[in-house]
Short mmCIF file of C-alpha atoms and ligand atoms in Angstrom, two decimals:
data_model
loop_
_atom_site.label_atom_id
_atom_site.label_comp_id
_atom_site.label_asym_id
_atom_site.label_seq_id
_atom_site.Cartn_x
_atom_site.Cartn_y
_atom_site.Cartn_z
CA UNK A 1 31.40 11.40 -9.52
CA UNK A 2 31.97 12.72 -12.97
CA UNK A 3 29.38 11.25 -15.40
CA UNK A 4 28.29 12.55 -19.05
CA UNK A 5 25.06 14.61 -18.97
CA UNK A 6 23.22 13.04 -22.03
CA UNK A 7 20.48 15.68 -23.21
CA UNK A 8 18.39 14.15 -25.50
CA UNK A 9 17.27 17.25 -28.46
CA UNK A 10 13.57 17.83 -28.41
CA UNK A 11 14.58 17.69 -32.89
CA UNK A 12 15.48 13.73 -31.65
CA UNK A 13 12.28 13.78 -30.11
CA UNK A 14 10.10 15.35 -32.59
CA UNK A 15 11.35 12.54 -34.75
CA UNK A 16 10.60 10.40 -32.64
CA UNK A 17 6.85 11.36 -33.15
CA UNK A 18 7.02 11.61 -36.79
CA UNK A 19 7.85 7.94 -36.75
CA UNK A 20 4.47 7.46 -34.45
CA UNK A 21 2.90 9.10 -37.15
CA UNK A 22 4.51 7.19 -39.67
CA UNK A 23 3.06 4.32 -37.71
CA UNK A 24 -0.29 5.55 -37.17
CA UNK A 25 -0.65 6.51 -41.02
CA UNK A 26 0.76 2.51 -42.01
CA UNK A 27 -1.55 0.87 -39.82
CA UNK A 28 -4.73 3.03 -41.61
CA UNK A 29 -8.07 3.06 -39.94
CA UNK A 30 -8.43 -0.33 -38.45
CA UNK A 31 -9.00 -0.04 -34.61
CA UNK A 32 -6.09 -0.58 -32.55
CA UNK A 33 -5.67 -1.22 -28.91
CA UNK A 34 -2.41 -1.27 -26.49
CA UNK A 35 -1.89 -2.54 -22.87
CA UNK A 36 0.82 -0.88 -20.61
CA UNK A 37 1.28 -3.24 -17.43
CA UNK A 38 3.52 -1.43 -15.06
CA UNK A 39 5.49 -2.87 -11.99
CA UNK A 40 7.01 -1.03 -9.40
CA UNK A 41 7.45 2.81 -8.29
CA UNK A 42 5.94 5.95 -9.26
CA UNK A 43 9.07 6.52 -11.66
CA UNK A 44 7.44 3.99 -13.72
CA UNK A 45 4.32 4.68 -13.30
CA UNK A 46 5.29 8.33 -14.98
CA UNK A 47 7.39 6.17 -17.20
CA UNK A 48 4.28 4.69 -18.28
CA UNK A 49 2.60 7.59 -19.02
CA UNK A 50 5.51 8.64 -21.54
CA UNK A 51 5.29 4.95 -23.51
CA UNK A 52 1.34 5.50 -23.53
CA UNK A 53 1.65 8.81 -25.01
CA UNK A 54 3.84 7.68 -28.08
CA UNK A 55 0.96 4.83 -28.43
CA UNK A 56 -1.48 7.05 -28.53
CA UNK A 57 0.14 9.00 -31.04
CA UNK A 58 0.18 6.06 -33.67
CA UNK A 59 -3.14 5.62 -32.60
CA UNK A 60 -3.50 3.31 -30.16
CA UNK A 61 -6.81 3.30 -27.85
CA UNK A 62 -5.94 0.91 -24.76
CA UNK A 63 -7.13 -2.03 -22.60
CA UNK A 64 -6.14 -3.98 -19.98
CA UNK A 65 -6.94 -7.53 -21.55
CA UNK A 66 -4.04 -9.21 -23.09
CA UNK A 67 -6.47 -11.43 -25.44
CA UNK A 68 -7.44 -7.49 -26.78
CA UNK A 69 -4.27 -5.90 -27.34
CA UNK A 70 -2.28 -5.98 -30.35
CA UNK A 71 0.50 -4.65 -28.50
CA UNK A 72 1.65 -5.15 -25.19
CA UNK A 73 4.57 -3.11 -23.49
CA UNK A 74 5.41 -4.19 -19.59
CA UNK A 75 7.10 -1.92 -17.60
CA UNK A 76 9.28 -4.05 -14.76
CA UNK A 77 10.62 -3.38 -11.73
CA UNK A 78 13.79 -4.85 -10.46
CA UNK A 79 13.73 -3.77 -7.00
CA UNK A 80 13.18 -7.05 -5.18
CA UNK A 81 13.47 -10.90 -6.86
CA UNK A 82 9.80 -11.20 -5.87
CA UNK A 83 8.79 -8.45 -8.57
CA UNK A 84 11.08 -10.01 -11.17
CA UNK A 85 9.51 -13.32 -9.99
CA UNK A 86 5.69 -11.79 -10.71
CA UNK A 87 7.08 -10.31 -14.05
CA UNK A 88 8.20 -13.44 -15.25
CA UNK A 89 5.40 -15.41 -14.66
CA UNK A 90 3.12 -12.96 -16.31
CA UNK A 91 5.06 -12.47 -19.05
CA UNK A 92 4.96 -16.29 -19.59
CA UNK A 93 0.84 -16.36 -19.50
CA UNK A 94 1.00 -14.37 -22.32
CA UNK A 95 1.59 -17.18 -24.50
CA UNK A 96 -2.05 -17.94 -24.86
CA UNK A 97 -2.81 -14.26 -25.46
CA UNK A 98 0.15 -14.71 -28.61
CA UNK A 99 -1.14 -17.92 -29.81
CA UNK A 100 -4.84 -16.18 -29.70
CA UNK A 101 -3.10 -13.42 -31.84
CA UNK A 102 0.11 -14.46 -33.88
CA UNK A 103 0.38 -10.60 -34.81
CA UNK A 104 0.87 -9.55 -31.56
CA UNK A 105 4.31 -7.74 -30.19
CA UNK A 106 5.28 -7.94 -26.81
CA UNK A 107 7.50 -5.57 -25.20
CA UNK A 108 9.24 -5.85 -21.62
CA UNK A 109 11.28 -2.59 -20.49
CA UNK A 110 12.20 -0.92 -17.36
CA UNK A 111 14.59 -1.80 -14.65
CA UNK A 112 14.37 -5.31 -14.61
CA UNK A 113 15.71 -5.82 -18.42
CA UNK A 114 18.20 -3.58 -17.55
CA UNK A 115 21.06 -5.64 -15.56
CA UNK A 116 22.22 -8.07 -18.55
CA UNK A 117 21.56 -11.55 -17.20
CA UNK A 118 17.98 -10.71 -16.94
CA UNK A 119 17.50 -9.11 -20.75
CA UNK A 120 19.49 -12.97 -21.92
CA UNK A 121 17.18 -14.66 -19.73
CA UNK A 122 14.05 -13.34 -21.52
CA UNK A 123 16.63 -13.56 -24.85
CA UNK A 124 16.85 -17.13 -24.28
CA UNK A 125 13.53 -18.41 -22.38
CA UNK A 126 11.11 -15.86 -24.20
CA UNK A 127 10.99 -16.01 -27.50
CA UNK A 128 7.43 -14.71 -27.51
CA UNK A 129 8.81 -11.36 -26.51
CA UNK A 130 10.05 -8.88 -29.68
CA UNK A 131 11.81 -6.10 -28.27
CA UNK A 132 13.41 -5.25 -24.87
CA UNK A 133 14.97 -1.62 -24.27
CA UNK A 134 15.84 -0.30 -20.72
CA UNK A 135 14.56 2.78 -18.88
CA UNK A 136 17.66 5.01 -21.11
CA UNK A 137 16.29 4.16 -24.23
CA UNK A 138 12.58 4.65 -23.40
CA UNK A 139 12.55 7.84 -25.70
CA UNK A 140 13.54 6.21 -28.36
CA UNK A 141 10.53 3.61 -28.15
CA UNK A 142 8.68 4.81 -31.64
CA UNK A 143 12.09 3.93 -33.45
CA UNK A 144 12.64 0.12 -32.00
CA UNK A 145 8.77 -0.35 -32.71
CA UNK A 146 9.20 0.32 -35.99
CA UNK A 147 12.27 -1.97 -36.52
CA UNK A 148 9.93 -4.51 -35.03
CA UNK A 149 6.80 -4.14 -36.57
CA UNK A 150 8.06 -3.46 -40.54
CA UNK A 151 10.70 -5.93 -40.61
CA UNK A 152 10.55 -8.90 -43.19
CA UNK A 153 10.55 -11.22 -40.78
CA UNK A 154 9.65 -10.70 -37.56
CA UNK A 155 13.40 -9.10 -36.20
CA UNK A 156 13.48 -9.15 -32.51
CA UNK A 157 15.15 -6.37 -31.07
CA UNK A 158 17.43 -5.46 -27.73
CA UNK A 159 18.54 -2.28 -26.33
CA UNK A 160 19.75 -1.87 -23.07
CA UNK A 161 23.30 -0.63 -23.12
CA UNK A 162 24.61 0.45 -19.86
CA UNK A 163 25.17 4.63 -19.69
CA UNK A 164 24.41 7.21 -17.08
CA UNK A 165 21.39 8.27 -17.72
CA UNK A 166 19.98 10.52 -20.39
CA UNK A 167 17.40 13.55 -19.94
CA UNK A 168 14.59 13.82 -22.50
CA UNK A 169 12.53 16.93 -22.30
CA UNK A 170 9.06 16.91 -25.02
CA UNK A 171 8.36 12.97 -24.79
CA UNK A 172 4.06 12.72 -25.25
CA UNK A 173 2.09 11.77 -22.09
CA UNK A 174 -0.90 10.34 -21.24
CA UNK A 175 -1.63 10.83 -17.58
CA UNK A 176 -3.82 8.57 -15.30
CA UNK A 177 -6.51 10.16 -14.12
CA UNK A 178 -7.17 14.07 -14.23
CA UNK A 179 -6.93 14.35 -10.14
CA UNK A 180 -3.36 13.65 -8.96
CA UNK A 181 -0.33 13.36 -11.37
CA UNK A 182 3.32 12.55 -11.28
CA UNK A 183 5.94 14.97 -12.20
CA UNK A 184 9.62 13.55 -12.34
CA UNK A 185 11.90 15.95 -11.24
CA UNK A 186 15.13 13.76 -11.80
CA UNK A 187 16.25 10.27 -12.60
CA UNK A 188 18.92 8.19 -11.22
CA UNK A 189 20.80 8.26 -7.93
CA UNK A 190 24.47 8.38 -6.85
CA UNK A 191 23.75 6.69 -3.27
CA UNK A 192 24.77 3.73 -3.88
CA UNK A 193 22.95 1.97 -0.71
CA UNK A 194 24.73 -1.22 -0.64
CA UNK A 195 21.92 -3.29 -1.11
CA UNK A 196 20.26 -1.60 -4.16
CA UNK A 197 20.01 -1.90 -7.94
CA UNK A 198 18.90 1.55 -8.92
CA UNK A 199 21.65 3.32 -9.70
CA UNK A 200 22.70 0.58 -11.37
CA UNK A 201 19.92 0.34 -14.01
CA UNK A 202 18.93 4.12 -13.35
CA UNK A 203 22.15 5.35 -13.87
CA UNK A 204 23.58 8.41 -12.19
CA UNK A 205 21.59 11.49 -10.63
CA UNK A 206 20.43 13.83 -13.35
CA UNK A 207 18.27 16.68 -12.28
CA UNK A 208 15.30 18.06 -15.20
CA UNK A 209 15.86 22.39 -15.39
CA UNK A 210 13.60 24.02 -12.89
CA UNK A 211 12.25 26.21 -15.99
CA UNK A 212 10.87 22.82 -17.46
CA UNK A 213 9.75 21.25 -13.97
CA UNK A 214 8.07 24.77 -13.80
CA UNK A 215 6.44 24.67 -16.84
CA UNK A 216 4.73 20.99 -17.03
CA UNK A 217 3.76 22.00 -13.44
CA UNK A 218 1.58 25.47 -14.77
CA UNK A 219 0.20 22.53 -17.38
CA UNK A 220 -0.97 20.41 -14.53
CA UNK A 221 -2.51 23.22 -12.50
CA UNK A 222 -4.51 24.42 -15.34
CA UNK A 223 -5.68 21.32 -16.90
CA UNK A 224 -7.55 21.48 -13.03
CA UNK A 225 -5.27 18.55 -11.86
CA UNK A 226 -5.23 18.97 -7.99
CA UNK A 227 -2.65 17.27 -6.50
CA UNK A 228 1.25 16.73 -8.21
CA UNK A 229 3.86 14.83 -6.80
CA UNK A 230 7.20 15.67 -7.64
CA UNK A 231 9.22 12.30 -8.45
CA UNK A 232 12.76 11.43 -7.93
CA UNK A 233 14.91 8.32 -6.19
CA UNK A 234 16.36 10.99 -3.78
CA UNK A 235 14.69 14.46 -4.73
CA UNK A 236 16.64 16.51 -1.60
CA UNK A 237 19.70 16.37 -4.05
CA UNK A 238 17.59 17.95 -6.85
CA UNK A 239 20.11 20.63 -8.84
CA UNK A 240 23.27 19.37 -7.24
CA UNK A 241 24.01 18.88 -10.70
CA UNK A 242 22.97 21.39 -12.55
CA UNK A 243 25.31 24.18 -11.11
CA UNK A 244 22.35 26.73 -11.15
CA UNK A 245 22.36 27.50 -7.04
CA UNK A 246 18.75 25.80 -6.93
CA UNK A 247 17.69 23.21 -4.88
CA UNK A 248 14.86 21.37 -4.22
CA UNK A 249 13.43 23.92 -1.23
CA UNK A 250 14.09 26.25 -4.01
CA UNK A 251 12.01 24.64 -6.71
CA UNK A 252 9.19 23.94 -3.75
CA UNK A 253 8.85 27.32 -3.29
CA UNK A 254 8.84 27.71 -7.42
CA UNK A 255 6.21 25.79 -7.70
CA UNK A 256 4.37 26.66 -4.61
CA UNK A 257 4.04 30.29 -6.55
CA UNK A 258 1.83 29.16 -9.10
CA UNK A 259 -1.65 30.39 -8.73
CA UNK A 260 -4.06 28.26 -7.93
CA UNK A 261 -5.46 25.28 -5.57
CA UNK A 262 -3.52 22.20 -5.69
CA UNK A 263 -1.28 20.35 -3.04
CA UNK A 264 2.36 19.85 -3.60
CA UNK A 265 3.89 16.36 -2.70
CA UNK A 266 7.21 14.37 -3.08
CA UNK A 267 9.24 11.45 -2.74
CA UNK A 268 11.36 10.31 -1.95
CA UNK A 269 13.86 11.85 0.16
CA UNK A 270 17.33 10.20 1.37
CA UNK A 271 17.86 11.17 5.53
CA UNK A 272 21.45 12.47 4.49
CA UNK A 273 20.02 15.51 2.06
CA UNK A 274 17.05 16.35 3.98
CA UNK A 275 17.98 20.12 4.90
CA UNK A 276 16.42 22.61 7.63
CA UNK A 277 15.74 24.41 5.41
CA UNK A 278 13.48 22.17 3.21
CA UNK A 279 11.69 21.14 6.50
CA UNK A 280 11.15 25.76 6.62
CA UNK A 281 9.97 25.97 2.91
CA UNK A 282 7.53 22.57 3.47
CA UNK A 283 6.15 24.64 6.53
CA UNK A 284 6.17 27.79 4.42
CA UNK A 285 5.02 27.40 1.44
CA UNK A 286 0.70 26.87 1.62
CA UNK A 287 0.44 24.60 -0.93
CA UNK A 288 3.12 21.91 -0.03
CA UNK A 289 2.00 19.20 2.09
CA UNK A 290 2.81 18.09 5.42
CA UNK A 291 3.80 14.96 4.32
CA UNK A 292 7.27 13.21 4.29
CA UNK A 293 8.28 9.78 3.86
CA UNK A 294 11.46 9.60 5.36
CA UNK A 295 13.35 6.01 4.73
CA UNK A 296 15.32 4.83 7.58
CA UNK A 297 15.88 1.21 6.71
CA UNK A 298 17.42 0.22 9.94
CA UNK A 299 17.43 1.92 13.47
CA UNK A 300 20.94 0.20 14.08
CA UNK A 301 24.12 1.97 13.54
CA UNK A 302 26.55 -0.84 11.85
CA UNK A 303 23.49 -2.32 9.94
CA UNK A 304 23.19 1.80 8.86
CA UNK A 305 27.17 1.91 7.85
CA UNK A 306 26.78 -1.60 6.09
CA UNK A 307 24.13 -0.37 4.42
CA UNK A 308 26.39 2.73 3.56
CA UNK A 309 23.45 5.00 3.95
CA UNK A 310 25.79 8.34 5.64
CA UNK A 311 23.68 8.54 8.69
CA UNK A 312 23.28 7.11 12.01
CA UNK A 313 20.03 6.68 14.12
CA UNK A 314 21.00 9.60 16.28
CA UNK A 315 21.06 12.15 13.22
CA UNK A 316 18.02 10.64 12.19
CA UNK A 317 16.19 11.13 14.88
CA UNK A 318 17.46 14.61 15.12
CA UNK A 319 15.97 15.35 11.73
CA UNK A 320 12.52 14.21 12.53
CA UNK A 321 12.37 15.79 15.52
CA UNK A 322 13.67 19.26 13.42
CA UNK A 323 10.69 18.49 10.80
CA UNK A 324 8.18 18.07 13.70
CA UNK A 325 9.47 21.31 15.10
CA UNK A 326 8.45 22.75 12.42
CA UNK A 327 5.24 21.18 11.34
CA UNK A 328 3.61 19.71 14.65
CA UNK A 329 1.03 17.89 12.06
CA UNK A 330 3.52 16.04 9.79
CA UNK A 331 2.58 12.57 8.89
CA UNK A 332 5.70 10.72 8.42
CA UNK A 333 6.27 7.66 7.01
CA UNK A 334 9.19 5.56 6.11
CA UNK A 335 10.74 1.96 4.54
CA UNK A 336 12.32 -0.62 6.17
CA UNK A 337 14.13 -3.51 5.05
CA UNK A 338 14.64 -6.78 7.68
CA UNK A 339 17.43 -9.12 7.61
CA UNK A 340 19.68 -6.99 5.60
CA UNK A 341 23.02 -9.48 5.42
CA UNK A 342 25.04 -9.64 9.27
CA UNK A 343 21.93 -8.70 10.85
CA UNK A 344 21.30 -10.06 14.49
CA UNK A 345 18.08 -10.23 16.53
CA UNK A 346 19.68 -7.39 18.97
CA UNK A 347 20.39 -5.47 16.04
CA UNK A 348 16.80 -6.05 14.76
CA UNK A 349 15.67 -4.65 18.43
CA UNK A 350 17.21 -1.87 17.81
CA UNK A 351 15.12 -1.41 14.75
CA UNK A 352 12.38 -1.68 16.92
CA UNK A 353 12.83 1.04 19.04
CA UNK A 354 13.43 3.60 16.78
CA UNK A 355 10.42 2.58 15.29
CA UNK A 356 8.03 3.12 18.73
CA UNK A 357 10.27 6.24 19.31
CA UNK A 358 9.71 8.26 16.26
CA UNK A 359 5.87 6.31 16.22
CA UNK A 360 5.39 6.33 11.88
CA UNK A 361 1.73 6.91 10.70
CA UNK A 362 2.67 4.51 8.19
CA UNK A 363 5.77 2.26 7.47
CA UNK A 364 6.49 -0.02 4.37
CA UNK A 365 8.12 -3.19 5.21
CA UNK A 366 10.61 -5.50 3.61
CA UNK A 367 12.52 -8.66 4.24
CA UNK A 368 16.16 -7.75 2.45
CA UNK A 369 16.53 -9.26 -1.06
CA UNK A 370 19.93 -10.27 -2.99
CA UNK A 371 20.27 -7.86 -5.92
CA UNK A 372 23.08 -9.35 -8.34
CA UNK A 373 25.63 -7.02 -8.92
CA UNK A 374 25.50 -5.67 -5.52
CA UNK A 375 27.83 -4.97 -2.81
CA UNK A 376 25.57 -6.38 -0.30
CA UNK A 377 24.63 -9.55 -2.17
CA UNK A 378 28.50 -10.86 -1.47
CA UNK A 379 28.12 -10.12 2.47
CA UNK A 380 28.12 -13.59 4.84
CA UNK A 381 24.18 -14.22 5.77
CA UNK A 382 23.75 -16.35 8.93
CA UNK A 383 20.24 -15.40 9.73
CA UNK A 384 17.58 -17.97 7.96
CA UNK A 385 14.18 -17.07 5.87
CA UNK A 386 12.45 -18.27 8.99
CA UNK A 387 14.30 -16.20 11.03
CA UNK A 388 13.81 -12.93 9.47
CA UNK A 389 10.18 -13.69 8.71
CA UNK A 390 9.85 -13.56 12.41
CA UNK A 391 11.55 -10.20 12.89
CA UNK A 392 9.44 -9.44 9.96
CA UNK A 393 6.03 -10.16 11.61
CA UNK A 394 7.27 -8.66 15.11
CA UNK A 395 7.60 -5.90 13.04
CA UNK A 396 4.59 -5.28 11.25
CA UNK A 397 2.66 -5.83 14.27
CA UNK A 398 4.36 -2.76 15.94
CA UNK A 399 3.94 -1.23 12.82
CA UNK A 400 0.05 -1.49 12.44
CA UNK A 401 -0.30 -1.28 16.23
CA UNK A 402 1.09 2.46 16.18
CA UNK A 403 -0.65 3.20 12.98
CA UNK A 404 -3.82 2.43 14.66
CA UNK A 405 -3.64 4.48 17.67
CA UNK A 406 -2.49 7.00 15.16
CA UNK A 407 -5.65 6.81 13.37
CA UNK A 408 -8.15 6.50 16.28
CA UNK A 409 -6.68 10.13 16.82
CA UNK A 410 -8.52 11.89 14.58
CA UNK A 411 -11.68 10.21 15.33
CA UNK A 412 -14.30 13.57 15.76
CA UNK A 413 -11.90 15.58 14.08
CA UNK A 414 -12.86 17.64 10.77
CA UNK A 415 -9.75 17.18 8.20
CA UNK A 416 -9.80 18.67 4.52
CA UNK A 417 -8.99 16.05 2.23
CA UNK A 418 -9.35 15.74 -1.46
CA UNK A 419 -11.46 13.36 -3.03
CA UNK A 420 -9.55 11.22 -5.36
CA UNK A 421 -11.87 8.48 -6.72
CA UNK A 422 -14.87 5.80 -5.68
CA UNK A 423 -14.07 2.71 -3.44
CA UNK A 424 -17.14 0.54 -5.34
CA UNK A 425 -18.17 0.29 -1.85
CA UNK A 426 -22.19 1.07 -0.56
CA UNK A 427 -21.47 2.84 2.41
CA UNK A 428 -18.45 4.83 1.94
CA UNK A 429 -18.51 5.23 -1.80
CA UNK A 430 -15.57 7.61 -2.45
CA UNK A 431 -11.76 8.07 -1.06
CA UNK A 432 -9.72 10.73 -0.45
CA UNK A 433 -6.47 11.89 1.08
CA UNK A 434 -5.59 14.32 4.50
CA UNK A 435 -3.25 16.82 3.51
CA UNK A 436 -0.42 14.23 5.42
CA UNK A 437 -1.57 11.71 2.55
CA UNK A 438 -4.03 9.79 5.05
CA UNK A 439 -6.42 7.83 3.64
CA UNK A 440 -10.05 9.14 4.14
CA UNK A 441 -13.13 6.91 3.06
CA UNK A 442 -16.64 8.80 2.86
CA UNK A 443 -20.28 8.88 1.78
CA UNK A 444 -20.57 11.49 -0.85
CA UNK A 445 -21.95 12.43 -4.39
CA UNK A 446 -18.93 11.32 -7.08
CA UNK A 447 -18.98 15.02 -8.03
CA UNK A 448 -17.17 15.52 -5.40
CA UNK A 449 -14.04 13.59 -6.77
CA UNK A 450 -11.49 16.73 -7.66
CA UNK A 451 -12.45 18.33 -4.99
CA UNK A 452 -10.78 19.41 -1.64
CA UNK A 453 -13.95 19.16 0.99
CA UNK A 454 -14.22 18.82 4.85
CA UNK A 455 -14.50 15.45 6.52
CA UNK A 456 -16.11 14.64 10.04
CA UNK A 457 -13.77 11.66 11.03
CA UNK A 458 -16.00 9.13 12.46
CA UNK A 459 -13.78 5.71 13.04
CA UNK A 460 -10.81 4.44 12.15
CA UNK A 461 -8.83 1.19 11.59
CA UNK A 462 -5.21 0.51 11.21
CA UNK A 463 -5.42 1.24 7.46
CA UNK A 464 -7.89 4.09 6.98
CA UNK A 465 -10.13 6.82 8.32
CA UNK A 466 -13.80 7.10 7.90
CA UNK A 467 -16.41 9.71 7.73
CA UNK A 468 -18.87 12.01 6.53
CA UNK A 469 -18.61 15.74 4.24
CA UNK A 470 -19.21 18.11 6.87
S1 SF4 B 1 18.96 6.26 -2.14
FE1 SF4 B 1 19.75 4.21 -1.84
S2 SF4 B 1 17.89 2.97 -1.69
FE2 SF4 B 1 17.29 4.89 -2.63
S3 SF4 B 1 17.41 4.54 -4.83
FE3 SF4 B 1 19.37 5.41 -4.15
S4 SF4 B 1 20.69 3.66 -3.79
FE4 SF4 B 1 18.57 2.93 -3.82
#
C-alpha cells in the first residue's frame, strides 16, 4: 500500500511555537484559561496533551468549566454514532457558555470532523464553532488559532483535507498526571476492518523512529513517571514501515533497557501481527507487563472474514494459548462488537464460546455501529436493535460472570501494584493497578500514589480487587 510519508520539520514546528508566543505576547498579562474536552481513545487522549501544550505556551492556565474558558478545543471521537451523538449535544450546550462570553472560540477536532459530512454538519448547524482541523493538521493548531483570533472579523476556519497521515516529532506536551503517561508509537492503520473508520480519518500506518520513541521514553522515566504505555491502533506492525529491521519486540526490549523502575504497557495489538516472539520479549523483558488486550471481535469464522480481520477463531485461540505458554499470569483482555451486519443468533453462540473458552479477565463490549463510508455499512442487516441488545446482555452477563470468578482468585493473595491516584472513597481511599492492569482499591497514606507497594487482596467483585499494603 504505497502512501507518502509526510515528516513534518521540527523548523515547521518551532514556528509553530513562535506563533504561540506571538500569541502569548498579544494577549499581555491578563489571565487566561483553556478547556480541552477529549472523547474517545488513548490516541486522543495523547492528542490532547499535544493541543494543551501549544496552549500553555501562549499562556493558557486551564479549567474544566465552559462558563471559565476563553477558549475551548474538543477533541472527538468518531468511533461509534453514539460518541458523535454525545459530541454533538455538548457542543450545542455551549451556546450559553458563548452567549455568557461573546469572545469566546470554540474549536472541535479529531476524528469525528474528519469524514466531510460531519465537518459541513457543524459548518452548517454550528455557527458558534470557529475553527475545525482534523487529527493531520493538529500540529499546525498555533497557526489556524491565529487566523481565528486576529482576524477583522471573526473568520471561521476549516481544515481537514484528506492525506495519509503526517509524523510530527517536537510538538509541546502537557501530560496528565506525573504517574502513568501515554507514548504514541505510531498513527494510523492499514487494516481496514470492514466495519471501521480509522484508517479512514487516521490515515495510513506511520511508525515514529525508535531513536525518538527512545528518547521521550528516558524523559518519562526520569521525570519519575512510573508507568508508560506505548500507543498505536495496531502497535505489532510498529516499523513495518520504516525499513530499519525493528519491530515492536525490538523496541520493547529498547525500552525495557532503560534504567530504572517503571512498567511497560501497550495497546493495542491486531491478532494477525501478534508474533511468538513478542509474546518471548513480553515474558523477557522485567519491566514489560503481563498484560495484553487482544481484540477478537467475533468468535465466528464468516462473521471474522466479513469483518476482514485475516484470522480465524482457531489461530486465535492458538495465539492465546502461545502467550499463556509463555506467561502463565497474563491478564488478557479483549473487544467485541455484537450484531456486526449478517450476524445470526448461532453465529452469536459461537461468540460465546470462545469467550468461556479463552475465560477474559476483562472484555469491552459493543453492539456494531454503521460508520459512513464503510464497507460494512452497505452489508444487508436482518437482525433488529432488540435483537442484538439481547445477544448484547447474554453477553455481558458471561462477561462479568467470568470476570468475577477471575477476581475472587486472588482473594488472600499479595500482588504488587502501583498506586495511581485516590478513589474519594473513606474506606479504600487510593487505587492502583496489578502488573496485568487489574484494578486494586486500598487503605493507604496518598504518599503512596507513585509508588509500586504490596497488596493483601482481601475481596473482590466483578469490577475490582480490594485490600490492604502489606
Ligand atoms: S485494526 Fe481494524 S479495528 Fe483496529 S483501528 Fe485498524 S481498522 Fe480499526
Amino acid at each position: 500500500m504505497a502512501y507518502e510519508r509526510k515528516e513534518i520539520s521540527i523548523e515547521k514546528i518551532r514556528e509553530q511555537e513562535k506563533i504561540c508566543a506571538e500569541i502569548n505576547e498579544k494577549l499581555g498579562e491578563k489571565p487566561r484559561l483553556a478547556m480541552v474536552d477529549t472523547y474517545g481513545c488513548q490516541q486522543n487522549e495523547a492528542d490532547s496533551e499535544k493541543i494543551r501544550g501549544y496552549l500553555a505556551e501562549m499562556g493558557y492556565g486551564f479549567t474544566m468549566n465552559e462558563f471559565e474558558a476563553d477558549i475551548i478545543v474538543v477533541n472527538t471521537c468518531a468511533v461509534r454514532e453514539h460518541a458523535e451523538m454525545r459530541v454533538l449535544g455538548n457542543v450545542g450546550q455551549l451556546n450559553h457558555a458563548k452567549k455568557a462570553k461573546p469572545n469566546q472560540i470554540i474549536a472541535v477536532c479529531g476524528c469525528m470532523v474528519q469524514q466531510e459530512h460531519m465537518a459541513e454538519k457543524i459548518r452548517k448547524s454550528y455557527p458558534i464553532v470557529d475553527m475545525v482541523f482534523g487529527p493531520h493538521e493538529l500540529w499546525r493548531f498555533p497557526e489556524l488559532l491565529k487566523q481565528v483570533m486576529f482576524s477583522k472579523k471573526r473568520k471561521r476556519v476549516f481544515e481537514t483535507s484528506p492525506c495519509d497521515g503526517t509524523v510530527a516529532e517536537g510538538i509541546p506536551l502537557k501530560r496528565d498526571g506525573s504517574v502513568k503517561a501515554w507514548l504514541s508509537i505510531m498513527y494510523g492503520c492499514n487494516n481496514f476492518c470492514t466495519y471501521c473508520i480509522v484508517p479512514y480519518v487516521r490515515g495510513r500506518e506511520r511508525s515514529r523512529k525508535p531513536e525518538d520513541i527512545v528518547a521521550e521514553a528516558r524523559e518519562l522515566v526520569a521525570a519519575g513517571y512510573k508507568e508508560i504505555t506505548l500507543l498505536g491502533q495496531n502497535v505489532n506492525s510498529y516499523g513495518k514501515d520504516l525499513g530499519l529491521n525493528v519491530d515492536f519486540a525490538d523496541l520493547i526490549r529498547m525500552i525495557n533497557d532503560i534504567p530504572g523502575e517503571f512498567l511497560i504497557r501497550f495497546m493495542t495489538s491486531h491478532p494477525k501481527d501478534a508474533t511468538e516472539k513478542l509474546f518471548k520479549t513480553m515474558a523477557e523483558c522485567e519491566k514489560c507487563a503481563h498484560q495484553l488486550h487482544l481484540p477478537v471481535q467475533s468468535g465466528n469464522d464468516r462473521v471474522l472474514k466479513a469483518m476482514n480481520r485475516h484470522y480465524d477463531s482457531a489461530k486465535y485461540l492458538k495465539q492465546v494459548e502461545l502467550a499463556r505458554s509463555y506467561m502463565p499470569d497474563l491478564v488478557i483482555t479483549t473487544d467485541i462488537i455484537v450484531g456486526f451486519p449478517g450476524e445470526t443468533d448461532e453465529e452469536f453462540e459461537d461468540t460465546i464460546r470462545l469467550c468461556e473458552k479463552v475465560r477474559y479477565d476483562a472484555m469491552f463490549t459493543f453492539i456494531y455501529s454503521k460508520r459512513v463510508g464503510t464497507p460494512a455499512a452497505t452489508m444487508p442487516d436482518a437482525a433488529s436493535r432488540e435483537d442484538k441488545q439481547v445477544r448484547f446482555d447474554k453477553l455481558l452477563a458471561v462477561a462479568n460472570k467470568i470476570s468475577g470468578e477471575k477476581h475472587a482468585e486472588y482473594e488472600g493473595k499479595t500482588l504488587r501494584v502501583l498506586v495511581d491516584g485516590e478513589t474519594g472513597k473513606p474506606e479504600f481511599n487510593l487505587s492502583s493497578r496489578t502488573n496485568g492492569g487489574r484494578l486494586v482499591h486500598l487503605k493507604g497514606d496518598p504518599a503512596l500514589i507513585g509508588k509500586f507497594v504490596d497488596v493483601e487482596i482481601e475481596s473482590s467483585n466483578t469490577w475490582a480487587l480490594y485490600g490492604h499494603e502489606k
